[in-house]
PDB file of C-alpha atoms in Angstrom:
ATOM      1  CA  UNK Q   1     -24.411  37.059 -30.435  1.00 48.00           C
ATOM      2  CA  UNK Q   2     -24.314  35.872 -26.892  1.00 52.00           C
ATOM      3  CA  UNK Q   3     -20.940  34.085 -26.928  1.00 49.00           C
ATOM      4  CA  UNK Q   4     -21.224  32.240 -30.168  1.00 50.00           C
ATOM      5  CA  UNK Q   5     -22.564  32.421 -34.123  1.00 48.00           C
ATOM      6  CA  UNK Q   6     -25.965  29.856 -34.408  1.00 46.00           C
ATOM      7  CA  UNK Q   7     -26.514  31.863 -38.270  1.00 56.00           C
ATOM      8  CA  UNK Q   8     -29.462  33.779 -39.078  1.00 73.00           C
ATOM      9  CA  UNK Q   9     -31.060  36.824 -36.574  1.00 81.00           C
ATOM     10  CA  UNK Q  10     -33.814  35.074 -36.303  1.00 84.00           C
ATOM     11  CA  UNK Q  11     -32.411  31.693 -35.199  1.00 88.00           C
ATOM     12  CA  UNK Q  12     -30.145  33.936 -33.063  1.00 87.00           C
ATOM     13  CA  UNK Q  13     -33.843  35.189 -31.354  1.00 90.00           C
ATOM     14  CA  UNK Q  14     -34.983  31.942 -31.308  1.00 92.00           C
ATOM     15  CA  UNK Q  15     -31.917  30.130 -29.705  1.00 92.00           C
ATOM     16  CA  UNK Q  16     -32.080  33.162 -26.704  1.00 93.00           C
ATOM     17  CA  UNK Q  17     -35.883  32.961 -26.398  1.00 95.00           C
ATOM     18  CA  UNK Q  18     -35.597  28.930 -26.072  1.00 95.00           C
ATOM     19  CA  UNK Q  19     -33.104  29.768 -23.404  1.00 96.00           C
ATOM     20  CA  UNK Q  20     -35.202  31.758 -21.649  1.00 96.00           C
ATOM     21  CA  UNK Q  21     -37.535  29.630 -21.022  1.00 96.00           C
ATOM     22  CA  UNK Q  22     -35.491  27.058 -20.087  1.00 95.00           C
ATOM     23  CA  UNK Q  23     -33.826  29.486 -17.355  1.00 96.00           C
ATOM     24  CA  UNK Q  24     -37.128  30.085 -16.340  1.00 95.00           C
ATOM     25  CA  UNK Q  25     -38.849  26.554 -15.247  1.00 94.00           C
ATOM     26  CA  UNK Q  26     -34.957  26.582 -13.797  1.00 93.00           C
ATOM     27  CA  UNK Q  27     -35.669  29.641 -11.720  1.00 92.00           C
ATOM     28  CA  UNK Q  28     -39.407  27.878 -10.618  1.00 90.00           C
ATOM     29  CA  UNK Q  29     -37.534  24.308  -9.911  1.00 88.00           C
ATOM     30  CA  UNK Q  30     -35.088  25.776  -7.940  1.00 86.00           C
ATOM     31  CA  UNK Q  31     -38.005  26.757  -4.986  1.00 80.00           C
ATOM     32  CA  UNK Q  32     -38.769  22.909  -5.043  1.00 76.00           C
ATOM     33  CA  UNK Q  33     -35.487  22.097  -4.887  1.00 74.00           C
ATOM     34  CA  UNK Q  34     -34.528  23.642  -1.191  1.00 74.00           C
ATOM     35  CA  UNK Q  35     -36.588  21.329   0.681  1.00 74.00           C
ATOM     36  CA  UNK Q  36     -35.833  18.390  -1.427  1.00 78.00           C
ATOM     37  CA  UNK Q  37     -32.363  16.730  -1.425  1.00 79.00           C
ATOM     38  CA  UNK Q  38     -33.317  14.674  -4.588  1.00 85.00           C
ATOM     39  CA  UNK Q  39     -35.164  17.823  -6.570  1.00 84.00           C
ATOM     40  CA  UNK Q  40     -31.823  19.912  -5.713  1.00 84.00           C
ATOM     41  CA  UNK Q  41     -29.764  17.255  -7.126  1.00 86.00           C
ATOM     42  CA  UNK Q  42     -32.282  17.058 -10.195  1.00 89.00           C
ATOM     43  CA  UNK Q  43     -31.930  20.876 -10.499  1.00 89.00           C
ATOM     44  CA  UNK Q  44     -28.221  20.824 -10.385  1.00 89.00           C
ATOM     45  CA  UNK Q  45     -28.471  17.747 -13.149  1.00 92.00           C
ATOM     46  CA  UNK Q  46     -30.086  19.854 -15.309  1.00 93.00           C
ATOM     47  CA  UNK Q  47     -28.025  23.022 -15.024  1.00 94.00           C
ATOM     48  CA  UNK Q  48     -25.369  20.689 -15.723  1.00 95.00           C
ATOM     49  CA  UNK Q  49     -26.668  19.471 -18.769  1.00 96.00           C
ATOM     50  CA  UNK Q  50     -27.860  22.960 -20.145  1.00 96.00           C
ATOM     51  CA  UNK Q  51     -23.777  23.562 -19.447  1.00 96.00           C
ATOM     52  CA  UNK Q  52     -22.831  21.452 -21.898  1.00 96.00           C
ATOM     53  CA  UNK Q  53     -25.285  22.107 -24.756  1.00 94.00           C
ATOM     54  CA  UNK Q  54     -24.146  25.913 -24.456  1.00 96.00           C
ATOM     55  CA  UNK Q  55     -20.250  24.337 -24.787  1.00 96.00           C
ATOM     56  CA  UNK Q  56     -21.625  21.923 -27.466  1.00 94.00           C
ATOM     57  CA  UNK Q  57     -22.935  25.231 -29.516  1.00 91.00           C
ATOM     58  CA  UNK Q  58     -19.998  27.467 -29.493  1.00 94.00           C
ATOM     59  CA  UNK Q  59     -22.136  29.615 -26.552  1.00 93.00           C
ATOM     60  CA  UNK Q  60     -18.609  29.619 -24.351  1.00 96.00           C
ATOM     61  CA  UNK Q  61     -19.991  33.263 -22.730  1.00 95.00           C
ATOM     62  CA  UNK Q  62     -23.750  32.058 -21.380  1.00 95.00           C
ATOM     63  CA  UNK Q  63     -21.743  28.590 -20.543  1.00 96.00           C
ATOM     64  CA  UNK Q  64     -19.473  30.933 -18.134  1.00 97.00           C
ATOM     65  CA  UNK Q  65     -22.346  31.973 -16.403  1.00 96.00           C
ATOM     66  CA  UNK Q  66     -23.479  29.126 -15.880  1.00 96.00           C
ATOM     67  CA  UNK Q  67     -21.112  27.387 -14.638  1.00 96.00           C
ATOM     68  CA  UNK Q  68     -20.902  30.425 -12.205  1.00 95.00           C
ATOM     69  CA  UNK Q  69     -24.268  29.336 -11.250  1.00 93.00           C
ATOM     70  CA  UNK Q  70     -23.324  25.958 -10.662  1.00 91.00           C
ATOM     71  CA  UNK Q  71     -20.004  26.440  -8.448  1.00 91.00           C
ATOM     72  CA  UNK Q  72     -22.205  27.499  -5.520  1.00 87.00           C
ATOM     73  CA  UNK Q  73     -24.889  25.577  -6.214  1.00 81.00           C
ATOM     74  CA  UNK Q  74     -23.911  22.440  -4.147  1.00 72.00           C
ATOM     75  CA  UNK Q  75     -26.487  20.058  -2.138  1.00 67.00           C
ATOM     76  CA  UNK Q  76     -26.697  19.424   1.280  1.00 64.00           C
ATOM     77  CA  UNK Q  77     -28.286  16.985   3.512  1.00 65.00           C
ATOM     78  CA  UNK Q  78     -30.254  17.663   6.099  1.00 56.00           C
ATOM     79  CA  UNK Q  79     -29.379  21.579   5.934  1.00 60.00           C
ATOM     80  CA  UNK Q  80     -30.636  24.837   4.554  1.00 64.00           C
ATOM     81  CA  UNK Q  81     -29.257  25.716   1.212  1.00 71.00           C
ATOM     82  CA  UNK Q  82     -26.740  28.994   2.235  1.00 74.00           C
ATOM     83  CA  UNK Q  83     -26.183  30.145  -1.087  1.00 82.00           C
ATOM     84  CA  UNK Q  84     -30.614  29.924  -2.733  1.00 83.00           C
ATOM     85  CA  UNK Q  85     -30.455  33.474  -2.992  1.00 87.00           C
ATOM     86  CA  UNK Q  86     -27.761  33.922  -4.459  1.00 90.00           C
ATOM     87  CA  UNK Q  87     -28.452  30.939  -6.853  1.00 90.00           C
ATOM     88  CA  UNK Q  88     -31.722  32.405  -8.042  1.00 91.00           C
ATOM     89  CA  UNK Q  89     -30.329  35.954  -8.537  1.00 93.00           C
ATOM     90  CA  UNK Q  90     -27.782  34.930 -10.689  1.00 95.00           C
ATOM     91  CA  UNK Q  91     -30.388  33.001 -12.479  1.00 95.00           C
ATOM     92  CA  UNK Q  92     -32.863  35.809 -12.835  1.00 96.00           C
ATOM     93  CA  UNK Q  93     -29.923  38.356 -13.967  1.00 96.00           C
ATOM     94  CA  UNK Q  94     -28.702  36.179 -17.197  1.00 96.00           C
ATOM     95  CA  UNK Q  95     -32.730  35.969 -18.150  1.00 96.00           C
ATOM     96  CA  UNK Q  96     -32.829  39.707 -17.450  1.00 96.00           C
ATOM     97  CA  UNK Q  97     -29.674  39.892 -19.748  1.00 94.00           C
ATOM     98  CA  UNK Q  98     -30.894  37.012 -22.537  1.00 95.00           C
ATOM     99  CA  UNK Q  99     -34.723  39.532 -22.383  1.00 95.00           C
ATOM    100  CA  UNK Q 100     -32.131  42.321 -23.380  1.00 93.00           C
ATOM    101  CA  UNK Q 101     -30.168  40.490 -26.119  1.00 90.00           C
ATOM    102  CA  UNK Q 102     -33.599  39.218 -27.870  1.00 90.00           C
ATOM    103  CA  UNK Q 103     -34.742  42.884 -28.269  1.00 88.00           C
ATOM    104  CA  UNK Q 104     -31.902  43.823 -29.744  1.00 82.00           C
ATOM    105  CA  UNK Q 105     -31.273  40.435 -31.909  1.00 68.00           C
TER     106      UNK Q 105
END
């Protein structure tokens, strides 16, 4: 699986297709978030807490990445956001990957 055993194929589908989604309404947030100090810190609040359920379920690979995601992802006041395309790309690539894993899952 992606970094970690959850059981069955199917809850191993499930678990990546929950993910998913989640990395999607990520990947729409993070628009909101580069005009809006408070949304960016939201947004990096809940990367940081879909971080640690990944750790908290053994998914130590998918955690990597997005932890990845969150070393450049850092706010700033009163300033454009240098690394948002970078943020977002690395964002769409591991739901690109995740689309991959479920077909094969």
């Amino acid at each position: 699986m992606a970094g970690g055993s959850t059981g069955s194929s199917q809850d191993e589908r499930e678990f990546l297709l929950n993910l998913i989604k989640e990395l999607e309404d990520l990947y729409e947030r993070h628009d909101a978030a580069l005009c809006d100090i408070e949304e960016c810190r939201r947004f990096g609040g809940m990367l940081a807490r879909l971080l640690e359920r990944l750790e908290d379920a053994g998914q130590y690979r998918l955690a990597d990445r997005v932890m990845d995601i969150l070393s450049i992802c850092s706010p700033k006041i009163a300033s454009h956001c240098e690394s948002a395309e970078r943020t977002k790309s690395m964002i769409r690539s591991l739901i690109e990957r995740l689309r991959h894993e479920t077909e094969t899952a």
